Amino acid sequence: MPDYGHPLRFGSFITPVNSPSSQPVQLAVLSEQLGLDLVTFQDHPYQPSFLDTWTLLSWVAAQTERVQLSGNVLNLPLRQPAVLARAAASLDLLSGGRVSFGIGAGGFWEAIEAMGGRRLTPAQGVDALDEAIDVFRGTWDAANPRPLRAGGDYYRVNGAKRGPAPAHEIPIWIGAYKPRMLRLTGRKADGWLPSLPYLEPGDLQRGNRLIDEAAKAAGRDPREITRLLNITADQSADDLTRVALEDGISTFIVPGDDPDVLRQFAEEIAPAVREQVERARGQRGTQTLARVRNSVALSKRRPGIDYDGLPASLAARAVEPGDAGYARYTSSYLRGGAPGLVLRPRTVDEVRDAVAVASKHREVPLGIFSAGHGLSGRSLNDGGLVIDVGALNTIEILDAQSGRVRVGPGARWVDVARMLTPHGLTITSGDYGGVGVGGLATTGGIGWLAREHGLTIDHLRGVDVVLAGGDLVHASATENPELFWAMRGAGANFSVAVSFDFEAAHVGQLAFAQFVFDASDTARFLSRWGAAIEAADRSVSGEIILGARQGGRRYAPGDARGRL
Ligand SMILES: Cc1cc2nc3c(=O)[nH]c(=O)nc-3n(C[C@H](O)[C@H](O)[C@H](O)COP(=O)(O)OP(=O)(O)OC[C@H]3O[C@@H](n4cnc5c(N)ncnc54)[C@H](O)[C@@H]3O)c2cc1C
């Protein structure tokens, strides 16, 4: 094989010094500004001149927006795997899916022991990592209802609750050199992450061979395992191109403590390697793969969908039935689903790409999914496509004075309310914060402010939509007015809404009260309720939930009661 056809990525390897503590953070931010894909930090928890790597990763995640983050590599012996798995999933959720998981078996045993860790032989260290990987994956498998039992001699997890599910499938990369670790990498990991200074000539080929053999023996495709390399600062673009094409390395990580080295790497070397590798792949007919799925995942694909024909803009984030993030799409609030492919565009252009994919799949059903609270269940389907616009979730106050607000379809109403409240603004919506803007603003919107403010769609002033043919058009009372009329009530039948302009209302203090009534004489209760609401000022809206008495009991003393 090698080249395995993986997309090329470039990252930095930054020393997590704590004096000055801002230094690694600034270098990480610079890495992102320079366009690098990945920022990594070594992890030596026994080293007092370093910041704790996990804390630093969390801090850097908050200071950056796009770049991927990883330990290089995390020290397993001093990090309890079940806790580490939850920490990684949490940071992945908080950072929008930017965590990768470089991990190692540990090395400096005296220092590890001095910190209270258990000294292991190299063979035991590999077995411990083997167990820990099961703990990581088992913890992240939040859709699995069974309690997690994993590990064995080193880490025994015995009935732990699973979750949280990370925002994306966190890749596990192993820092491996010796045959046992390399075979473990081939059997279980998603990536191999050695450092060039520790390698002898020929080690990359030997390592790849062992990994590939172990992968095949475990029924895996060797291409499932990304090959990464910590390089030295003196590597030229030609050196890296050769390593990419001959040794299958696709992610190069440069020492990142010198801003000039980072700049040269990002601005000169990385673009040159990209260009040369792309050219060579074109000549050889090697396809660059967005992602390699294992045979189990491939067996779950549904008929009639051209999985391999997706545009690059959508392929990496697409979710298939065999992927970790799929559970999100197996039930909307009230109904189940089993879509064949979920496209997750992040921009309007990507929505257009997704609509183009859908137009090539007219034989399978299509669902548009915003926040997944649709009562009809049509945002999901069985075996079809779903376009999840959840990533288009921005909320902008264009003009607080006039109440002009622009909201993406993926925002949830609770987020809209949080954003508007400090400005004294509100858009009447439903009674439940988890409902999405996309679903509610294309259908109606009846909520707590309905009697005074009407429906949500009464406050819609314009909407940007991607039509079935791929055109992006604006619809308002004056521009495409018929489409505007259609979007306000039957939106999903006409297009995919990518942005809504609302006129929010200025409101003062709001009050909310909840009463419990004895409605045994239900007809009488309802007519008196109706009369009371009709007589009330229009600023008062009311909703009734009628329920049977629990176990035949009347309300207990102390329950709130009312009488109509
Ligand atoms: C717990 C709960 C409480 C609710 N309370 C209220 C309430 O108080 N008032 C009220 O009016 N409704 C209420 N609803 C109903 C809710 O408003 C609708 O079901 C709404 O469609 C859900 O929107 P969503 O984006 O969360 O759902 P999704 O399932 O993501 O989408 C629902 C449908 O909307 C369409 N759609 C979604 N996004 C787009 C888009 N970008 N462009 C075009 N079409 C799109 C699709 O047809 C999709 O099938 C409630 C629902 C639940 C589950």
XYZ file of C-alpha atoms and ligand atoms in Angstrom:
617
model
C 0.000 0.000 0.000
C 1.455 3.032 1.583
C 0.190 5.748 0.562
C -3.124 4.968 2.296
C -4.868 7.959 0.676
C -5.614 9.791 3.915
C -6.172 13.551 3.721
C -3.060 15.535 4.669
C -3.034 17.383 7.977
C -0.450 19.575 9.635
C -0.090 20.304 13.319
C 2.145 21.683 16.059
C 3.773 20.054 19.083
C 3.992 22.649 21.842
C 5.826 22.291 25.166
C 3.295 22.945 27.951
C 5.632 25.167 30.020
C 3.994 26.981 32.908
C 6.348 29.964 33.058
C 5.066 31.990 31.425
C 1.809 30.020 31.420
C 0.477 32.093 28.527
C 3.221 30.856 26.177
C 1.752 27.508 25.088
C -1.660 29.126 24.778
C -0.338 31.877 22.502
C 1.491 29.332 20.363
C -1.693 27.277 20.068
C -3.677 30.338 19.016
C -0.948 31.216 16.511
C -1.122 27.654 15.127
C -4.820 28.130 14.475
C -4.316 31.584 12.957
C -1.691 30.164 10.606
C -4.200 27.609 9.365
C -2.721 24.492 10.953
C -5.177 21.645 11.530
C -3.983 20.360 14.876
C -2.399 21.535 18.138
C -0.806 18.939 20.443
C 0.919 18.977 23.826
C 3.131 16.407 25.475
C 1.821 15.012 28.763
C 4.177 14.526 31.688
C 1.970 14.930 34.781
C 4.980 14.450 37.103
C 6.833 17.421 35.584
C 6.308 20.506 37.806
C 7.614 22.932 35.204
C 4.719 21.961 32.922
C 1.076 22.877 32.996
C -1.239 19.916 33.418
C -1.898 18.895 29.829
C -5.609 18.183 30.153
C -6.256 21.515 31.849
C -4.219 23.235 29.148
C -6.163 21.461 26.378
C -9.422 22.676 27.927
C -8.138 26.223 28.201
C -6.850 26.237 24.636
C -10.154 24.806 23.385
C -11.866 27.863 24.837
C -9.358 30.238 23.222
C -9.603 28.725 19.736
C -12.428 27.989 17.335
C -11.408 25.570 14.675
C -8.206 23.711 15.361
C -8.185 20.052 16.517
C -6.591 19.331 19.919
C -4.748 16.333 21.276
C -2.345 15.120 23.923
C 0.863 13.936 22.281
C 0.611 11.566 23.978
C -1.480 11.362 27.153
C 0.037 9.490 30.061
C -2.336 6.613 30.755
C -0.747 5.334 33.997
C -1.573 8.606 35.764
C -4.977 9.149 34.169
C -7.852 6.905 35.191
C -9.363 5.761 31.881
C -13.091 6.003 32.706
C -12.627 9.556 34.013
C -10.369 10.416 31.077
C -13.032 9.116 28.671
C -15.681 11.365 30.231
C -13.259 14.299 30.268
C -12.535 13.786 26.571
C -16.217 13.473 25.679
C -16.983 16.610 27.703
C -14.250 18.633 26.016
C -15.347 17.297 22.643
C -18.893 18.513 23.328
C -17.711 21.884 24.623
C -15.304 22.430 21.729
C -17.654 21.352 18.947
C -15.967 18.024 18.160
C -12.304 19.094 18.190
C -10.745 16.484 20.451
C -8.398 13.740 19.298
C -6.964 11.240 21.672
C -3.219 10.640 21.472
C -2.395 8.159 24.212
C 0.616 6.175 25.361
C 1.409 3.384 27.805
C 3.694 5.637 29.883
C 7.450 5.643 30.192
C 9.109 7.401 33.103
C 8.139 4.835 35.701
C 10.079 6.241 38.631
C 8.333 9.558 38.261
C 4.998 7.811 37.716
C 5.509 5.742 40.856
C 6.512 8.847 42.802
C 3.151 10.353 41.838
C 1.292 7.314 43.180
C 0.989 5.487 39.854
C 1.631 1.774 39.500
C 4.920 0.676 37.947
C 4.311 -1.675 35.001
C 6.622 -3.657 32.757
C 6.480 -2.684 29.072
C 4.317 -5.750 28.339
C 1.954 -4.925 31.202
C 1.762 -1.329 29.972
C 0.521 -2.531 26.568
C -2.069 -4.814 28.189
C -3.241 -1.941 30.400
C -3.631 0.309 27.343
C -5.511 -2.480 25.565
C -7.999 -2.603 28.475
C -8.189 1.191 28.666
C -9.204 1.455 24.995
C -12.225 -0.745 25.748
C -13.061 1.545 28.656
C -12.790 4.668 26.450
C -14.924 3.278 23.645
C -17.419 1.691 26.038
C -17.862 4.959 27.932
C -18.433 6.926 24.716
C -21.014 4.375 23.499
C -23.831 6.257 25.195
C -26.518 4.758 22.957
C -25.839 1.326 24.431
C -28.354 0.832 27.256
C -26.323 -1.842 29.030
C -24.055 -0.786 31.920
C -20.388 -0.797 30.985
C -18.319 -3.764 32.064
C -14.813 -3.558 30.640
C -11.164 -3.905 31.508
C -9.671 -6.698 33.530
C -6.353 -6.833 35.346
C -5.500 -3.141 35.336
C -8.760 -1.266 34.950
C -11.947 -2.928 36.037
C -15.080 -1.000 35.149
C -17.977 -2.859 36.623
C -21.426 -1.592 35.687
C -20.653 2.092 35.089
C -23.210 4.251 33.328
C -22.097 5.140 29.821
C -21.775 8.603 28.329
C -21.662 11.354 27.568
C -21.382 10.608 23.860
C -18.731 12.881 22.390
C -19.681 15.357 19.666
C -17.809 13.291 17.100
C -16.037 9.973 16.859
C -12.882 10.768 18.859
C -9.953 9.086 17.125
C -7.562 7.139 19.366
C -3.949 7.515 18.270
C -1.257 5.409 19.915
C 2.350 6.447 20.423
C 3.855 3.056 19.548
C 7.344 1.758 18.687
C 7.645 -1.875 19.766
C 5.877 -4.808 18.085
C 3.271 -5.426 20.842
C 2.161 -1.798 20.793
C 2.176 -1.712 17.008
C -0.011 -4.810 16.880
C -2.381 -3.241 19.416
C -2.505 -0.166 17.176
C -3.465 -2.342 14.222
C -6.099 -4.224 16.191
C -7.804 -1.377 18.009
C -6.551 2.132 17.328
C -7.469 4.805 14.801
C -3.971 6.163 14.376
C -0.248 5.554 14.878
C 1.710 8.479 16.336
C 5.469 7.926 16.626
C 8.199 10.593 16.827
C 10.822 10.798 14.101
C 13.804 11.268 16.482
C 13.063 7.881 18.092
C 12.897 6.006 14.774
C 15.689 4.150 13.004
C 15.771 4.003 9.193
C 13.209 1.452 8.043
C 11.126 1.666 11.253
C 8.197 3.347 9.493
C 7.963 0.547 6.927
C 8.367 -2.126 9.623
C 5.772 -0.415 11.825
C 3.295 -0.086 8.978
C 3.735 -3.736 8.109
C 3.034 -4.893 11.675
C 0.066 -2.575 12.019
C -1.399 -3.640 8.680
C -1.001 -7.340 9.447
C -2.617 -6.948 12.867
C -5.422 -4.881 11.349
C -6.161 -7.502 8.705
C -6.030 -10.310 11.287
C -8.652 -8.386 13.279
C -10.862 -8.052 10.181
C -10.032 -4.387 9.717
C -9.027 -2.392 6.662
C -5.465 -1.062 7.272
C -6.673 2.248 5.872
C -8.786 2.658 9.024
C -5.564 3.573 10.812
C -4.196 7.051 10.165
C -0.411 7.398 10.246
C 0.861 10.497 12.026
C 4.422 11.608 12.706
C 6.078 14.054 15.088
C 8.767 15.508 12.838
C 11.805 17.699 13.436
C 11.965 21.326 12.380
C 14.562 20.681 9.671
C 12.374 18.520 7.407
C 11.892 19.939 3.914
C 8.723 19.760 1.829
C 10.404 17.125 -0.356
C 11.301 15.025 2.710
C 7.705 15.099 3.931
C 6.273 14.421 0.489
C 8.433 11.317 0.241
C 7.341 10.118 3.696
C 3.708 10.738 2.738
C 3.920 8.824 -0.526
C 6.232 5.999 0.558
C 5.416 5.531 4.258
C 1.776 6.544 4.308
C 2.198 9.384 6.806
C -0.638 11.869 6.371
C -0.397 14.036 9.508
C 2.828 15.900 10.181
C 3.364 17.537 13.567
C 6.175 20.078 13.829
C 7.850 21.336 17.044
C 5.792 24.389 17.872
C 7.763 26.425 20.404
C 9.311 28.800 17.871
C 6.802 31.064 16.094
C 9.124 31.373 13.070
C 9.248 27.595 12.670
C 5.451 27.472 12.890
C 5.104 30.218 10.291
C 7.465 28.610 7.826
C 5.810 25.229 8.313
C 2.284 26.569 7.817
C 3.007 29.066 5.047
C 5.650 27.317 2.952
C 6.112 23.652 3.777
C 2.526 22.493 4.316
C 1.153 24.024 1.057
C 4.085 22.604 -0.910
C 3.581 19.103 0.535
C -0.148 19.293 -0.188
C 0.477 20.285 -3.768
C 3.150 17.670 -4.430
C 1.186 14.833 -2.794
C -2.003 15.783 -4.618
C -0.149 15.854 -7.915
C 1.443 12.463 -7.278
C -1.865 10.969 -6.173
C -3.491 12.298 -9.335
C -0.787 10.641 -11.462
C -1.023 7.365 -9.571
C -4.824 7.397 -9.464
C -4.855 7.278 -5.635
C -8.111 8.646 -4.277
C -7.905 10.888 -1.187
C -10.310 9.358 1.311
C -12.321 11.586 3.619
C -12.711 8.725 6.040
C -12.351 4.951 6.103
C -15.129 2.943 7.686
C -14.681 -0.549 9.025
C -16.400 -3.587 7.587
C -19.086 -3.611 10.305
C -20.014 -0.011 9.486
C -19.983 -0.738 5.752
C -22.352 -3.688 6.234
C -24.937 -1.322 7.723
C -25.149 0.891 4.645
C -28.576 1.089 3.020
C -29.367 0.452 -0.658
C -29.901 3.229 -3.184
C -27.413 5.681 -1.635
C -24.169 6.657 -3.341
C -22.093 6.819 -0.159
C -18.786 7.147 -1.962
C -19.954 9.923 -4.256
C -20.348 12.571 -1.542
C -18.594 15.895 -2.078
C -15.538 16.428 0.166
C -17.361 19.287 1.912
C -19.871 16.814 3.383
C -18.076 13.462 3.455
C -16.024 13.924 6.624
C -19.003 14.917 8.797
C -21.605 12.627 7.259
C -23.134 10.092 9.629
C -23.959 6.555 8.509
C -25.819 3.795 10.381
C -22.545 2.236 11.566
C -21.085 5.496 12.932
C -20.854 6.443 16.590
C -23.008 9.577 16.241
C -25.871 7.711 14.577
C -27.972 7.208 17.745
C -28.893 10.927 17.584
C -30.867 10.135 14.417
C -32.748 7.047 15.562
C -35.474 8.920 17.355
C -37.044 12.315 17.158
C -39.100 13.400 20.133
C -41.980 11.035 19.569
C -40.992 8.800 16.677
C -38.190 6.511 15.620
C -36.061 6.676 12.503
C -33.362 4.745 10.680
C -31.971 7.044 7.972
C -29.422 5.678 5.534
C -27.243 8.794 5.543
C -27.191 12.046 7.498
C -25.520 15.065 5.904
C -24.420 17.742 8.356
C -23.648 20.968 6.496
C -22.018 23.822 8.419
C -22.457 26.628 5.906
C -25.005 27.759 3.348
C -22.757 26.490 0.550
C -22.645 23.092 2.220
C -26.451 23.118 2.458
C -26.480 23.672 -1.300
C -24.101 20.728 -1.694
C -26.415 18.622 0.473
C -29.451 19.591 -1.588
C -27.499 18.651 -4.734
C -26.818 15.223 -3.200
C -30.502 14.866 -2.358
C -31.511 15.765 -5.890
C -29.428 12.826 -7.133
C -31.278 10.516 -4.736
C -34.884 11.044 -5.755
C -35.779 7.420 -5.088
C -35.102 7.615 -1.337
C -36.948 9.805 1.185
C -35.467 13.103 2.385
C -35.836 14.676 5.837
C -34.783 18.140 6.996
C -33.664 18.077 10.608
C -33.118 21.141 12.795
C -33.361 20.156 16.457
C -35.280 16.922 16.085
C -38.469 17.776 17.984
C -40.776 17.392 15.010
C -43.992 15.683 16.075
C -44.694 14.311 12.597
C -41.390 12.425 12.611
C -40.685 13.589 9.063
C -37.273 14.997 9.924
C -36.152 11.370 10.024
C -37.035 8.447 7.756
C -36.222 4.828 7.074
C -33.311 4.282 4.710
C -33.305 7.766 3.219
C -31.286 10.963 3.471
C -31.444 13.504 6.258
C -30.012 17.019 6.034
C -29.248 18.128 9.597
C -28.952 21.920 9.653
C -28.199 21.970 13.397
C -24.758 23.533 12.832
C -26.380 26.655 11.346
C -27.299 27.932 14.771
C -26.147 31.530 14.962
C -28.309 34.191 16.604
C -27.546 37.811 15.678
C -29.221 40.914 16.958
C -29.126 43.134 13.878
C -30.815 46.109 15.511
C -31.929 46.008 19.140
C -33.989 49.194 18.699
C -36.254 47.840 15.974
C -35.966 44.275 17.270
C -34.497 42.946 14.020
C -32.958 39.537 14.702
C -31.368 36.943 12.387
C -31.491 33.313 13.523
C -30.151 30.116 11.978
C -32.492 27.132 11.658
C -30.325 24.995 13.975
C -30.722 27.318 16.965
C -33.057 26.176 19.722
C -35.645 28.510 21.170
C -34.048 28.404 24.625
C -30.877 29.859 23.071
C -32.879 32.526 21.243
C -34.572 33.528 24.515
C -31.232 33.684 26.347
C -29.773 35.928 23.657
C -32.763 38.288 23.483
C -33.592 38.613 27.179
C -30.786 41.058 28.103
C -32.136 43.398 25.377
C -35.724 43.217 26.687
C -36.693 41.468 23.444
C -38.716 38.351 22.769
C -40.001 36.341 19.826
C -43.126 34.447 20.657
C -42.365 30.772 20.189
C -43.443 27.500 21.764
C -43.546 26.381 25.340
C -40.469 24.202 25.141
C -36.897 25.473 24.837
C -35.464 22.379 23.152
C -37.591 22.835 20.002
C -35.660 24.040 16.964
C -36.124 27.288 15.089
C -36.164 25.490 11.715
C -39.146 23.284 12.492
C -41.251 25.773 14.416
C -40.675 28.860 12.243
C -41.691 26.989 9.101
C -44.929 25.735 10.584
C -46.549 28.180 12.988
C -45.453 28.526 16.564
C -48.036 28.688 19.324
C -46.680 29.591 22.738
C -46.975 31.409 26.023
C -47.310 34.828 24.419
C -49.787 33.777 21.728
C -52.792 35.866 22.786
C -50.914 39.128 22.662
C -48.204 38.381 20.086
C -49.820 35.807 17.777
C -47.815 33.068 16.091
C -44.059 32.911 15.552
C -44.581 33.176 11.792
C -46.417 36.501 12.316
C -43.046 37.947 13.334
C -41.081 36.495 10.449
C -39.961 39.265 8.073
C -37.724 37.340 5.699
C -36.148 33.963 5.127
C -33.153 32.778 3.111
C -33.821 29.439 1.503
C -32.043 26.911 -0.666
C -34.451 25.700 -3.331
C -34.546 22.155 -4.672
C -32.519 23.271 -7.708
C -29.784 24.615 -5.409
C -30.507 28.342 -5.785
C -30.212 30.470 -2.667
C -33.044 33.014 -2.601
C -34.473 35.490 -0.143
C -38.207 35.528 0.452
C -40.078 38.358 2.145
C -43.283 40.334 1.717
C -41.702 42.157 -1.235
C -39.237 39.611 -2.628
C -40.565 36.240 -3.799
C -43.736 36.950 -1.776
C -45.477 33.708 -2.727
C -42.546 31.653 -1.525
C -42.544 33.711 1.671
C -46.222 32.913 2.178
C -45.499 29.212 1.590
C -42.539 29.097 3.946
C -44.687 30.453 6.739
C -46.580 27.249 7.367
C -45.407 24.608 4.944
C -41.728 25.447 4.677
C -40.254 21.988 4.463
C -42.261 21.266 1.331
C -40.624 24.100 -0.554
C -36.989 24.390 0.429
C -34.407 24.309 3.164
C -34.468 27.476 5.277
C -30.939 28.589 6.153
C -31.678 31.841 7.987
C -34.726 33.614 9.406
C -35.165 37.382 9.958
C -37.599 38.123 12.766
C -38.939 41.288 14.282
C -38.713 40.659 18.004
C -41.044 42.507 20.364
C -40.019 44.695 23.286
C -41.526 43.232 26.442
C -41.302 44.150 30.080
C -41.499 41.863 33.050
C -43.100 38.468 32.409
C -44.784 36.323 35.033
C -45.483 32.615 34.950
C -47.780 30.716 37.277
C -48.750 27.078 37.455
C -52.007 25.969 39.096
C -53.526 22.590 39.798
C -57.322 22.276 39.489
C -59.726 19.507 40.260
C -61.306 19.005 36.803
C -63.458 15.962 37.639
C -66.405 17.763 36.067
C -64.343 18.268 32.937
C -66.959 19.856 30.642
C -67.886 22.458 33.247
C -64.222 23.089 33.989
C -63.345 23.621 30.344
C -66.162 26.042 29.645
C -65.334 28.078 32.741
C -61.621 28.010 31.828
C -62.465 29.288 28.338
C -64.622 32.059 29.743
C -61.929 33.109 32.212
C -59.267 33.287 29.524
C -61.565 35.199 27.155
C -62.270 37.728 29.843
C -58.608 38.137 30.730
C -56.381 40.857 29.355
C -54.728 39.739 26.068
C -51.351 39.791 27.749
C -52.493 36.650 29.590
C -52.146 33.311 27.811
C -53.069 30.004 29.347
C -52.532 26.341 28.625
C -54.189 23.344 30.211
C -52.747 19.896 30.609
C -55.498 17.446 31.542
C -54.344 14.306 33.262
C -55.907 11.389 35.082
C -55.532 11.270 38.823
C -52.507 9.305 39.804
C -53.547 5.988 41.372
C -57.022 7.366 42.044
C -55.683 9.759 44.639
C -56.900 13.288 45.016
C -54.279 15.974 45.354
C -52.287 15.654 48.520
C -52.391 18.387 51.141
C -49.825 20.978 50.184
C -50.371 20.561 46.411
C -51.148 23.887 44.751
C -54.933 24.002 44.187
C -57.280 26.273 42.375
C -61.010 26.507 41.929
C -62.903 27.778 38.897
C -41.734 18.788 23.744
C -42.323 19.566 22.589
C -43.001 20.730 22.860
C -43.545 21.459 21.804
N -44.193 22.623 22.094
C -44.683 23.363 21.086
C -45.350 24.608 21.348
O -45.478 25.013 22.490
N -45.794 25.321 20.309
C -45.655 24.895 19.012
O -46.046 25.605 18.105
N -45.064 23.711 18.720
C -44.604 22.946 19.733
N -44.020 21.732 19.444
C -44.013 21.261 18.066
C -42.762 21.774 17.351
O -42.841 23.152 17.175
C -42.697 21.161 15.959
O -42.716 19.766 16.072
C -41.438 21.633 15.233
O -41.581 21.258 13.883
C -40.160 21.058 15.811
O -39.068 21.689 15.239
P -37.595 21.063 15.319
O -36.719 21.885 14.457
O -37.200 20.870 16.740
O -37.864 19.618 14.728
P -37.264 18.799 13.516
O -37.750 17.420 13.779
O -35.817 19.022 13.392
O -37.997 19.390 12.276
C -39.389 19.239 12.118
C -39.805 19.486 10.685
O -39.603 20.849 10.366
C -39.168 20.979 9.029
N -37.891 21.718 9.052
C -36.951 21.698 10.028
N -35.950 22.507 9.711
C -36.229 23.047 8.527
C -35.546 23.964 7.677
N -34.363 24.488 8.004
N -36.122 24.305 6.505
C -37.314 23.782 6.164
N -38.004 22.922 6.927
C -37.477 22.549 8.089
C -39.025 19.577 8.490
O -40.211 19.239 7.790
C -38.994 18.717 9.686
O -39.557 17.471 9.453
C -43.475 20.989 20.479
C -42.796 19.793 20.226
C -42.219 19.088 21.262
C -41.517 17.805 20.962
